Amino acid sequence: MKKVLMLLTAMMLFLSAKSQSNTDQNGIKTTITNVLSAQNAQARRYEIITLGYNSHHWQKGGAIIIELFDAYYATGYEKYIVEAGYLQGTPGTSPKLRFVNRYGYSHNGRIVLGTPTDMGISYGGYPNMTMAIYLDVREYSQYRVRITYMQDRINTFTDHNQVRVQEDPPGVNIEDFMAPDMPDENLITSGQLTVSGSGNHYFQNGNVGIGTTQPDAKLSVKGKIHAEEIKVDLNIPGPDYVFDKDYSLLSLQETADFIKVNRHLPDVPSAKQMEKDGVNVSEMQMKLLQKIEELTLYVIGQQKMIDKQTVDLRKMQEQINSGKSNN
């Protein structure tokens, strides 16, 4: 009798442990895999899920949430979402993988989508497909995976909206890889954006628009900018070349003739051109400085003429005074 009770207890514990790795709460199913690991420094790949879906848009419950928990010594957590829902993916409904979150210190696992395979059956005139979903694990790492889904769990595919989940799949050796270092999910919010962490904050790629959804530069602002100081790095030479001996400075008459014809200064864009193309602040500042330096040369030239005329007038006056005294 005692042996029977011990056997029944062992069976109940086994069934309890087995049931805890698979749950179904009102249609939302969860499966937790066994520990899946690399073989020391050898990276391994595990087919944890095979998804059955329709190649057009006949889907329901398409989202599959995959969470990776580092089961070794370091902390590590990653979250992925596989989308295979109505009108999602290109072309038709090709499942799409999103890396949406990560925390912790160690990140040596990743989720990878396999190649679509035709089931040989169709729905709504469009082929049903299967696609393997893999967990890759690298260098001395171990992971448990929690998979949340609403598709029907099966062993053999007979239709779309089905999924085969393996808690303890066999692994195969693969080349080493680098796990993704940042989520690829869009950040969209109707609330305020506050960044309070210390250190530098940066946008690695793309353009930023404020007041516009079509930024055409690294920072595009439709509106006013208020700043205490703006520093612009030069990508064109400063205009000190104006003071070089071989600089071709237009005469004042040549400048006047140009203005009479064109209605703007030489080497400076016209008002119509600035209205059309905008103003490059760095370039315009250098143009204005060029004109100031040219104006300085004109003033120096004018002052030399004035000084010479002053000397000449003084000499003439001295000659006149000398003539009067002789008389």
PDB file of N, CA and C in Angstrom, residues 13-111:
ATOM      1  N   LEU A  13       3.065  14.419  -8.966  1.00  0.00           N
ATOM      2  CA  LEU A  13       4.085  15.464  -9.061  1.00  0.00           C
ATOM      3  C   LEU A  13       4.555  15.643 -10.495  1.00  0.00           C
ATOM      4  N   PHE A  14       4.705  14.520 -11.220  1.00  0.00           N
ATOM      5  CA  PHE A  14       5.139  14.586 -12.614  1.00  0.00           C
ATOM      6  C   PHE A  14       4.102  15.302 -13.471  1.00  0.00           C
ATOM      7  N   LEU A  15       2.819  14.916 -13.282  1.00  0.00           N
ATOM      8  CA  LEU A  15       1.756  15.545 -14.061  1.00  0.00           C
ATOM      9  C   LEU A  15       1.614  17.020 -13.712  1.00  0.00           C
ATOM     10  N   SER A  16       1.804  17.346 -12.410  1.00  0.00           N
ATOM     11  CA  SER A  16       1.708  18.740 -11.994  1.00  0.00           C
ATOM     12  C   SER A  16       2.813  19.569 -12.632  1.00  0.00           C
ATOM     13  N   ALA A  17       4.035  19.013 -12.603  1.00  0.00           N
ATOM     14  CA  ALA A  17       5.153  19.731 -13.228  1.00  0.00           C
ATOM     15  C   ALA A  17       4.936  19.877 -14.720  1.00  0.00           C
ATOM     16  N   LYS A  18       4.394  18.815 -15.340  1.00  0.00           N
ATOM     17  CA  LYS A  18       4.146  18.853 -16.783  1.00  0.00           C
ATOM     18  C   LYS A  18       3.091  19.885 -17.127  1.00  0.00           C
ATOM     19  N   SER A  19       2.019  19.945 -16.319  1.00  0.00           N
ATOM     20  CA  SER A  19       0.929  20.868 -16.613  1.00  0.00           C
ATOM     21  C   SER A  19       1.359  22.308 -16.402  1.00  0.00           C
ATOM     22  N   GLN A  20       2.318  22.549 -15.484  1.00  0.00           N
ATOM     23  CA  GLN A  20       2.742  23.909 -15.216  1.00  0.00           C
ATOM     24  C   GLN A  20       3.551  24.502 -16.363  1.00  0.00           C
ATOM     25  N   SER A  21       4.119  23.651 -17.229  1.00  0.00           N
ATOM     26  CA  SER A  21       4.871  24.176 -18.364  1.00  0.00           C
ATOM     27  C   SER A  21       3.949  24.555 -19.514  1.00  0.00           C
ATOM     28  N   ASN A  22       2.682  24.152 -19.453  1.00  0.00           N
ATOM     29  CA  ASN A  22       1.690  24.499 -20.470  1.00  0.00           C
ATOM     30  C   ASN A  22       0.411  24.930 -19.775  1.00  0.00           C
ATOM     31  N   THR A  23      -0.059  26.132 -20.072  1.00  0.00           N
ATOM     32  CA  THR A  23      -1.303  26.619 -19.491  1.00  0.00           C
ATOM     33  C   THR A  23      -2.211  27.131 -20.596  1.00  0.00           C
ATOM     34  N   ASP A  24      -3.503  27.138 -20.314  1.00  0.00           N
ATOM     35  CA  ASP A  24      -4.498  27.680 -21.236  1.00  0.00           C
ATOM     36  C   ASP A  24      -5.526  28.419 -20.400  1.00  0.00           C
ATOM     37  N   GLN A  25      -5.452  29.737 -20.433  1.00  0.00           N
ATOM     38  CA  GLN A  25      -6.357  30.559 -19.648  1.00  0.00           C
ATOM     39  C   GLN A  25      -7.301  31.289 -20.587  1.00  0.00           C
ATOM     40  N   ASN A  26      -8.459  30.705 -20.758  1.00  0.00           N
ATOM     41  CA  ASN A  26      -9.505  31.305 -21.588  1.00  0.00           C
ATOM     42  C   ASN A  26      -9.016  31.599 -23.004  1.00  0.00           C
ATOM     43  N   GLY A  27      -8.233  30.682 -23.557  1.00  0.00           N
ATOM     44  CA  GLY A  27      -7.782  30.804 -24.940  1.00  0.00           C
ATOM     45  C   GLY A  27      -6.394  31.371 -25.114  1.00  0.00           C
ATOM     46  N   ILE A  28      -5.851  31.992 -24.068  1.00  0.00           N
ATOM     47  CA  ILE A  28      -4.471  32.479 -24.128  1.00  0.00           C
ATOM     48  C   ILE A  28      -3.573  31.403 -23.539  1.00  0.00           C
ATOM     49  N   LYS A  29      -2.746  30.833 -24.391  1.00  0.00           N
ATOM     50  CA  LYS A  29      -1.938  29.680 -24.007  1.00  0.00           C
ATOM     51  C   LYS A  29      -0.504  30.110 -23.733  1.00  0.00           C
ATOM     52  N   THR A  30       0.133  29.414 -22.808  1.00  0.00           N
ATOM     53  CA  THR A  30       1.528  29.682 -22.473  1.00  0.00           C
ATOM     54  C   THR A  30       2.291  28.372 -22.375  1.00  0.00           C
ATOM     55  N   THR A  31       3.464  28.345 -22.963  1.00  0.00           N
ATOM     56  CA  THR A  31       4.362  27.200 -22.865  1.00  0.00           C
ATOM     57  C   THR A  31       5.730  27.694 -22.428  1.00  0.00           C
ATOM     58  N   ILE A  32       6.325  26.996 -21.467  1.00  0.00           N
ATOM     59  CA  ILE A  32       7.671  27.318 -21.002  1.00  0.00           C
ATOM     60  C   ILE A  32       8.584  26.153 -21.343  1.00  0.00           C
ATOM     61  N   THR A  33       9.665  26.440 -22.039  1.00  0.00           N
ATOM     62  CA  THR A  33      10.578  25.387 -22.467  1.00  0.00           C
ATOM     63  C   THR A  33      11.475  24.940 -21.319  1.00  0.00           C
ATOM     64  N   ASN A  34      12.144  23.826 -21.532  1.00  0.00           N
ATOM     65  CA  ASN A  34      13.221  23.431 -20.644  1.00  0.00           C
ATOM     66  C   ASN A  34      14.416  24.356 -20.881  1.00  0.00           C
ATOM     67  N   VAL A  35      15.463  24.170 -20.105  1.00  0.00           N
ATOM     68  CA  VAL A  35      16.670  24.969 -20.299  1.00  0.00           C
ATOM     69  C   VAL A  35      17.320  24.582 -21.627  1.00  0.00           C
ATOM     70  N   LEU A  36      17.564  25.576 -22.461  1.00  0.00           N
ATOM     71  CA  LEU A  36      18.203  25.381 -23.766  1.00  0.00           C
ATOM     72  C   LEU A  36      19.517  26.153 -23.745  1.00  0.00           C
ATOM     73  N   SER A  37      20.611  25.474 -24.074  1.00  0.00           N
ATOM     74  CA  SER A  37      21.917  26.081 -23.835  1.00  0.00           C
ATOM     75  C   SER A  37      22.864  25.890 -25.003  1.00  0.00           C
ATOM     76  N   ALA A  38      23.909  26.721 -25.006  1.00  0.00           N
ATOM     77  CA  ALA A  38      25.035  26.512 -25.906  1.00  0.00           C
ATOM     78  C   ALA A  38      25.920  25.416 -25.321  1.00  0.00           C
ATOM     79  N   GLN A  39      26.751  24.839 -26.155  1.00  0.00           N
ATOM     80  CA  GLN A  39      27.715  23.848 -25.680  1.00  0.00           C
ATOM     81  C   GLN A  39      29.053  24.556 -25.468  1.00  0.00           C
ATOM     82  N   ASN A  40      29.219  25.088 -24.257  1.00  0.00           N
ATOM     83  CA  ASN A  40      30.383  25.916 -23.940  1.00  0.00           C
ATOM     84  C   ASN A  40      30.467  27.078 -24.930  1.00  0.00           C
ATOM     85  N   ALA A  41      31.530  27.140 -25.737  1.00  0.00           N
ATOM     86  CA  ALA A  41      31.682  28.246 -26.677  1.00  0.00           C
ATOM     87  C   ALA A  41      30.989  27.994 -28.004  1.00  0.00           C
ATOM     88  N   GLN A  42      30.376  26.824 -28.197  1.00  0.00           N
ATOM     89  CA  GLN A  42      29.708  26.478 -29.445  1.00  0.00           C
ATOM     90  C   GLN A  42      28.256  26.954 -29.420  1.00  0.00           C
ATOM     91  N   ALA A  43      27.905  27.856 -30.336  1.00  0.00           N
ATOM     92  CA  ALA A  43      26.527  28.346 -30.414  1.00  0.00           C
ATOM     93  C   ALA A  43      25.604  27.245 -30.912  1.00  0.00           C
ATOM     94  N   ARG A  44      24.342  27.294 -30.437  1.00  0.00           N
ATOM     95  CA  ARG A  44      23.363  26.257 -30.805  1.00  0.00           C
ATOM     96  C   ARG A  44      22.063  26.918 -31.243  1.00  0.00           C
ATOM     97  N   ARG A  45      21.324  26.213 -32.106  1.00  0.00           N
ATOM     98  CA  ARG A  45      20.022  26.672 -32.586  1.00  0.00           C
ATOM     99  C   ARG A  45      18.964  25.641 -32.234  1.00  0.00           C
ATOM    100  N   TYR A  46      17.811  26.146 -31.733  1.00  0.00           N
ATOM    101  CA  TYR A  46      16.705  25.278 -31.338  1.00  0.00           C
ATOM    102  C   TYR A  46      15.426  25.736 -32.029  1.00  0.00           C
ATOM    103  N   GLU A  47      14.718  24.800 -32.633  1.00  0.00           N
ATOM    104  CA  GLU A  47      13.419  25.112 -33.234  1.00  0.00           C
ATOM    105  C   GLU A  47      12.361  24.985 -32.151  1.00  0.00           C
ATOM    106  N   ILE A  48      12.015  26.110 -31.550  1.00  0.00           N
ATOM    107  CA  ILE A  48      11.081  26.075 -30.426  1.00  0.00           C
ATOM    108  C   ILE A  48       9.628  26.142 -30.887  1.00  0.00           C
ATOM    109  N   ILE A  49       9.381  26.742 -32.055  1.00  0.00           N
ATOM    110  CA  ILE A  49       8.012  26.919 -32.543  1.00  0.00           C
ATOM    111  C   ILE A  49       7.994  26.669 -34.042  1.00  0.00           C
ATOM    112  N   THR A  50       6.902  26.081 -34.514  1.00  0.00           N
ATOM    113  CA  THR A  50       6.598  26.078 -35.943  1.00  0.00           C
ATOM    114  C   THR A  50       5.196  26.648 -36.091  1.00  0.00           C
ATOM    115  N   LEU A  51       5.083  27.704 -36.889  1.00  0.00           N
ATOM    116  CA  LEU A  51       3.821  28.427 -37.028  1.00  0.00           C
ATOM    117  C   LEU A  51       3.132  28.037 -38.321  1.00  0.00           C
ATOM    118  N   GLY A  52       1.836  27.776 -38.250  1.00  0.00           N
ATOM    119  CA  GLY A  52       1.028  27.553 -39.438  1.00  0.00           C
ATOM    120  C   GLY A  52       0.143  28.759 -39.694  1.00  0.00           C
ATOM    121  N   TYR A  53       0.216  29.303 -40.919  1.00  0.00           N
ATOM    122  CA  TYR A  53      -0.513  30.530 -41.217  1.00  0.00           C
ATOM    123  C   TYR A  53      -0.942  30.527 -42.676  1.00  0.00           C
ATOM    124  N   ASN A  54      -1.857  31.439 -43.009  1.00  0.00           N
ATOM    125  CA  ASN A  54      -2.326  31.570 -44.383  1.00  0.00           C
ATOM    126  C   ASN A  54      -1.511  32.634 -45.105  1.00  0.00           C
ATOM    127  N   SER A  55      -1.188  32.390 -46.373  1.00  0.00           N
ATOM    128  CA  SER A  55      -0.306  33.297 -47.107  1.00  0.00           C
ATOM    129  C   SER A  55      -1.004  34.581 -47.535  1.00  0.00           C
ATOM    130  N   HIS A  56      -2.319  34.692 -47.328  1.00  0.00           N
ATOM    131  CA  HIS A  56      -3.021  35.936 -47.646  1.00  0.00           C
ATOM    132  C   HIS A  56      -3.285  36.679 -46.340  1.00  0.00           C
ATOM    133  N   HIS A  57      -4.515  36.736 -45.888  1.00  0.00           N
ATOM    134  CA  HIS A  57      -4.785  37.473 -44.655  1.00  0.00           C
ATOM    135  C   HIS A  57      -5.816  36.769 -43.776  1.00  0.00           C
ATOM    136  N   TRP A  58      -6.023  35.488 -43.988  1.00  0.00           N
ATOM    137  CA  TRP A  58      -7.056  34.799 -43.216  1.00  0.00           C
ATOM    138  C   TRP A  58      -6.471  34.370 -41.865  1.00  0.00           C
ATOM    139  N   GLN A  59      -6.212  35.360 -41.009  1.00  0.00           N
ATOM    140  CA  GLN A  59      -5.591  35.072 -39.720  1.00  0.00           C
ATOM    141  C   GLN A  59      -6.485  35.546 -38.578  1.00  0.00           C
ATOM    142  N   LYS A  60      -6.249  34.970 -37.438  1.00  0.00           N
ATOM    143  CA  LYS A  60      -6.816  35.476 -36.196  1.00  0.00           C
ATOM    144  C   LYS A  60      -5.858  35.084 -35.064  1.00  0.00           C
ATOM    145  N   GLY A  61      -5.775  35.948 -34.066  1.00  0.00           N
ATOM    146  CA  GLY A  61      -4.863  35.651 -32.967  1.00  0.00           C
ATOM    147  C   GLY A  61      -3.437  35.518 -33.427  1.00  0.00           C
ATOM    148  N   GLY A  62      -2.993  36.443 -34.294  1.00  0.00           N
ATOM    149  CA  GLY A  62      -1.704  36.257 -34.939  1.00  0.00           C
ATOM    150  C   GLY A  62      -0.490  36.547 -34.084  1.00  0.00           C
ATOM    151  N   ALA A  63      -0.629  37.278 -32.990  1.00  0.00           N
ATOM    152  CA  ALA A  63       0.537  37.677 -32.206  1.00  0.00           C
ATOM    153  C   ALA A  63       1.047  36.523 -31.353  1.00  0.00           C
ATOM    154  N   ILE A  64       2.350  36.287 -31.422  1.00  0.00           N
ATOM    155  CA  ILE A  64       3.018  35.317 -30.555  1.00  0.00           C
ATOM    156  C   ILE A  64       4.086  36.073 -29.776  1.00  0.00           C
ATOM    157  N   ILE A  65       4.017  36.018 -28.460  1.00  0.00           N
ATOM    158  CA  ILE A  65       4.982  36.705 -27.604  1.00  0.00           C
ATOM    159  C   ILE A  65       6.018  35.692 -27.133  1.00  0.00           C
ATOM    160  N   ILE A  66       7.276  36.013 -27.353  1.00  0.00           N
ATOM    161  CA  ILE A  66       8.372  35.116 -26.983  1.00  0.00           C
ATOM    162  C   ILE A  66       9.291  35.864 -26.023  1.00  0.00           C
ATOM    163  N   GLU A  67       9.462  35.321 -24.818  1.00  0.00           N
ATOM    164  CA  GLU A  67      10.309  35.945 -23.808  1.00  0.00           C
ATOM    165  C   GLU A  67      11.474  35.026 -23.468  1.00  0.00           C
ATOM    166  N   LEU A  68      12.676  35.594 -23.472  1.00  0.00           N
ATOM    167  CA  LEU A  68      13.889  34.839 -23.173  1.00  0.00           C
ATOM    168  C   LEU A  68      14.376  35.202 -21.776  1.00  0.00           C
ATOM    169  N   PHE A  69      14.585  34.192 -20.943  1.00  0.00           N
ATOM    170  CA  PHE A  69      15.075  34.386 -19.584  1.00  0.00           C
ATOM    171  C   PHE A  69      16.433  33.708 -19.455  1.00  0.00           C
ATOM    172  N   ASP A  70      17.459  34.489 -19.154  1.00  0.00           N
ATOM    173  CA  ASP A  70      18.787  33.916 -18.953  1.00  0.00           C
ATOM    174  C   ASP A  70      18.743  33.006 -17.729  1.00  0.00           C
ATOM    175  N   ALA A  71      19.057  31.731 -17.922  1.00  0.00           N
ATOM    176  CA  ALA A  71      18.975  30.753 -16.838  1.00  0.00           C
ATOM    177  C   ALA A  71      20.343  30.420 -16.262  1.00  0.00           C
ATOM    178  N   TYR A  72      21.379  31.178 -16.659  1.00  0.00           N
ATOM    179  CA  TYR A  72      22.724  30.905 -16.161  1.00  0.00           C
ATOM    180  C   TYR A  72      23.020  31.868 -15.019  1.00  0.00           C
ATOM    181  N   TYR A  73      24.210  32.376 -14.900  1.00  0.00           N
ATOM    182  CA  TYR A  73      24.581  33.195 -13.754  1.00  0.00           C
ATOM    183  C   TYR A  73      24.226  34.669 -13.926  1.00  0.00           C
ATOM    184  N   ALA A  74      24.256  35.146 -15.133  1.00  0.00           N
ATOM    185  CA  ALA A  74      24.011  36.570 -15.364  1.00  0.00           C
ATOM    186  C   ALA A  74      22.518  36.846 -15.544  1.00  0.00           C
ATOM    187  N   THR A  75      22.136  38.115 -15.333  1.00  0.00           N
ATOM    188  CA  THR A  75      20.755  38.510 -15.587  1.00  0.00           C
ATOM    189  C   THR A  75      20.596  38.873 -17.056  1.00  0.00           C
ATOM    190  N   GLY A  76      19.494  38.477 -17.624  1.00  0.00           N
ATOM    191  CA  GLY A  76      19.231  38.805 -19.017  1.00  0.00           C
ATOM    192  C   GLY A  76      17.795  38.484 -19.372  1.00  0.00           C
ATOM    193  N   TYR A  77      17.144  39.414 -20.068  1.00  0.00           N
ATOM    194  CA  TYR A  77      15.751  39.227 -20.479  1.00  0.00           C
ATOM    195  C   TYR A  77      15.553  39.924 -21.815  1.00  0.00           C
ATOM    196  N   GLU A  78      14.921  39.222 -22.756  1.00  0.00           N
ATOM    197  CA  GLU A  78      14.569  39.792 -24.049  1.00  0.00           C
ATOM    198  C   GLU A  78      13.131  39.421 -24.384  1.00  0.00           C
ATOM    199  N   LYS A  79      12.462  40.316 -25.092  1.00  0.00           N
ATOM    200  CA  LYS A  79      11.074  40.072 -25.476  1.00  0.00           C
ATOM    201  C   LYS A  79      10.908  40.329 -26.964  1.00  0.00           C
ATOM    202  N   TYR A  80      10.328  39.340 -27.645  1.00  0.00           N
ATOM    203  CA  TYR A  80      10.046  39.433 -29.075  1.00  0.00           C
ATOM    204  C   TYR A  80       8.550  39.237 -29.306  1.00  0.00           C
ATOM    205  N   ILE A  81       8.064  39.794 -30.413  1.00  0.00           N
ATOM    206  CA  ILE A  81       6.695  39.536 -30.855  1.00  0.00           C
ATOM    207  C   ILE A  81       6.744  39.108 -32.313  1.00  0.00           C
ATOM    208  N   VAL A  82       6.118  37.971 -32.606  1.00  0.00           N
ATOM    209  CA  VAL A  82       5.960  37.508 -33.982  1.00  0.00           C
ATOM    210  C   VAL A  82       4.549  37.872 -34.416  1.00  0.00           C
ATOM    211  N   GLU A  83       4.436  38.665 -35.476  1.00  0.00           N
ATOM    212  CA  GLU A  83       3.137  39.099 -35.975  1.00  0.00           C
ATOM    213  C   GLU A  83       2.781  38.313 -37.225  1.00  0.00           C
ATOM    214  N   ALA A  84       1.638  37.673 -37.188  1.00  0.00           N
ATOM    215  CA  ALA A  84       1.118  36.971 -38.369  1.00  0.00           C
ATOM    216  C   ALA A  84      -0.391  37.142 -38.380  1.00  0.00           C
ATOM    217  N   GLY A  85      -0.832  38.387 -38.409  1.00  0.00           N
ATOM    218  CA  GLY A  85      -2.253  38.680 -38.308  1.00  0.00           C
ATOM    219  C   GLY A  85      -2.833  39.221 -39.591  1.00  0.00           C
ATOM    220  N   TYR A  86      -4.038  39.655 -39.528  1.00  0.00           N
ATOM    221  CA  TYR A  86      -4.788  40.154 -40.674  1.00  0.00           C
ATOM    222  C   TYR A  86      -4.077  41.343 -41.306  1.00  0.00           C
ATOM    223  N   LEU A  87      -3.779  41.233 -42.605  1.00  0.00           N
ATOM    224  CA  LEU A  87      -3.174  42.305 -43.399  1.00  0.00           C
ATOM    225  C   LEU A  87      -1.814  42.762 -42.866  1.00  0.00           C
ATOM    226  N   GLN A  88      -1.080  41.882 -42.199  1.00  0.00           N
ATOM    227  CA  GLN A  88       0.240  42.246 -41.692  1.00  0.00           C
ATOM    228  C   GLN A  88       1.313  41.517 -42.474  1.00  0.00           C
ATOM    229  N   GLY A  89       2.436  42.180 -42.667  1.00  0.00           N
ATOM    230  CA  GLY A  89       3.539  41.564 -43.390  1.00  0.00           C
ATOM    231  C   GLY A  89       3.467  41.844 -44.873  1.00  0.00           C
ATOM    232  N   THR A  90       4.566  41.588 -45.573  1.00  0.00           N
ATOM    233  CA  THR A  90       4.623  41.762 -47.026  1.00  0.00           C
ATOM    234  C   THR A  90       5.430  40.632 -47.620  1.00  0.00           C
ATOM    235  N   PRO A  91       5.021  40.035 -48.719  1.00  0.00           N
ATOM    236  CA  PRO A  91       3.708  40.249 -49.343  1.00  0.00           C
ATOM    237  C   PRO A  91       2.642  39.460 -48.602  1.00  0.00           C
ATOM    238  N   GLY A  92       1.396  39.883 -48.759  1.00  0.00           N
ATOM    239  CA  GLY A  92       0.313  39.184 -48.080  1.00  0.00           C
ATOM    240  C   GLY A  92       0.563  39.177 -46.591  1.00  0.00           C
ATOM    241  N   THR A  93       0.485  38.018 -45.989  1.00  0.00           N
ATOM    242  CA  THR A  93       0.742  37.876 -44.562  1.00  0.00           C
ATOM    243  C   THR A  93       1.961  37.001 -44.360  1.00  0.00           C
ATOM    244  N   SER A  94       3.107  37.588 -44.434  1.00  0.00           N
ATOM    245  CA  SER A  94       4.347  36.916 -44.082  1.00  0.00           C
ATOM    246  C   SER A  94       4.686  37.322 -42.659  1.00  0.00           C
ATOM    247  N   PRO A  95       4.862  36.381 -41.747  1.00  0.00           N
ATOM    248  CA  PRO A  95       5.106  36.749 -40.347  1.00  0.00           C
ATOM    249  C   PRO A  95       6.255  37.737 -40.202  1.00  0.00           C
ATOM    250  N   LYS A  96       6.093  38.651 -39.280  1.00  0.00           N
ATOM    251  CA  LYS A  96       7.094  39.683 -39.040  1.00  0.00           C
ATOM    252  C   LYS A  96       7.575  39.594 -37.602  1.00  0.00           C
ATOM    253  N   LEU A  97       8.889  39.701 -37.418  1.00  0.00           N
ATOM    254  CA  LEU A  97       9.487  39.594 -36.092  1.00  0.00           C
ATOM    255  C   LEU A  97       9.832  40.980 -35.569  1.00  0.00           C
ATOM    256  N   ARG A  98       9.429  41.254 -34.336  1.00  0.00           N
ATOM    257  CA  ARG A  98       9.774  42.525 -33.693  1.00  0.00           C
ATOM    258  C   ARG A  98      10.510  42.239 -32.382  1.00  0.00           C
ATOM    259  N   PHE A  99      11.628  42.909 -32.196  1.00  0.00           N
ATOM    260  CA  PHE A  99      12.372  42.852 -30.939  1.00  0.00           C
ATOM    261  C   PHE A  99      11.963  44.081 -30.139  1.00  0.00           C
ATOM    262  N   VAL A 100      11.213  43.894 -29.056  1.00  0.00           N
ATOM    263  CA  VAL A 100      10.548  45.030 -28.413  1.00  0.00           C
ATOM    264  C   VAL A 100      11.142  45.450 -27.076  1.00  0.00           C
ATOM    265  N   ASN A 101      11.936  44.572 -26.445  1.00  0.00           N
ATOM    266  CA  ASN A 101      12.417  44.960 -25.122  1.00  0.00           C
ATOM    267  C   ASN A 101      13.592  44.101 -24.699  1.00  0.00           C
ATOM    268  N   ARG A 102      14.428  44.663 -23.846  1.00  0.00           N
ATOM    269  CA  ARG A 102      15.486  43.872 -23.227  1.00  0.00           C
ATOM    270  C   ARG A 102      15.949  44.552 -21.947  1.00  0.00           C
ATOM    271  N   TYR A 103      16.327  43.740 -20.972  1.00  0.00           N
ATOM    272  CA  TYR A 103      16.835  44.231 -19.696  1.00  0.00           C
ATOM    273  C   TYR A 103      17.967  43.321 -19.244  1.00  0.00           C
ATOM    274  N   GLY A 104      18.711  43.777 -18.245  1.00  0.00           N
ATOM    275  CA  GLY A 104      19.733  42.942 -17.647  1.00  0.00           C
ATOM    276  C   GLY A 104      21.111  43.161 -18.226  1.00  0.00           C
ATOM    277  N   TYR A 105      22.032  42.286 -17.815  1.00  0.00           N
ATOM    278  CA  TYR A 105      23.444  42.432 -18.161  1.00  0.00           C
ATOM    279  C   TYR A 105      23.857  41.558 -19.335  1.00  0.00           C
ATOM    280  N   SER A 106      23.383  40.330 -19.360  1.00  0.00           N
ATOM    281  CA  SER A 106      23.835  39.370 -20.371  1.00  0.00           C
ATOM    282  C   SER A 106      22.791  39.224 -21.470  1.00  0.00           C
ATOM    283  N   HIS A 107      23.241  39.271 -22.727  1.00  0.00           N
ATOM    284  CA  HIS A 107      22.342  39.129 -23.869  1.00  0.00           C
ATOM    285  C   HIS A 107      23.019  38.247 -24.908  1.00  0.00           C
ATOM    286  N   ASN A 108      22.804  36.954 -24.787  1.00  0.00           N
ATOM    287  CA  ASN A 108      23.456  35.978 -25.657  1.00  0.00           C
ATOM    288  C   ASN A 108      22.456  35.082 -26.380  1.00  0.00           C
ATOM    289  N   GLY A 109      21.213  35.516 -26.452  1.00  0.00           N
ATOM    290  CA  GLY A 109      20.199  34.756 -27.174  1.00  0.00           C
ATOM    291  C   GLY A 109      19.451  35.640 -28.146  1.00  0.00           C
ATOM    292  N   ARG A 110      18.855  35.021 -29.149  1.00  0.00           N
ATOM    293  CA  ARG A 110      18.062  35.776 -30.114  1.00  0.00           C
ATOM    294  C   ARG A 110      17.010  34.862 -30.714  1.00  0.00           C
ATOM    295  N   ILE A 111      15.973  35.474 -31.294  1.00  0.00           N
ATOM    296  CA  ILE A 111      14.929  34.749 -32.017  1.00  0.00           C
ATOM    297  C   ILE A 111      15.105  35.027 -33.507  1.00  0.00           C
TER     298      ILE A 111
END
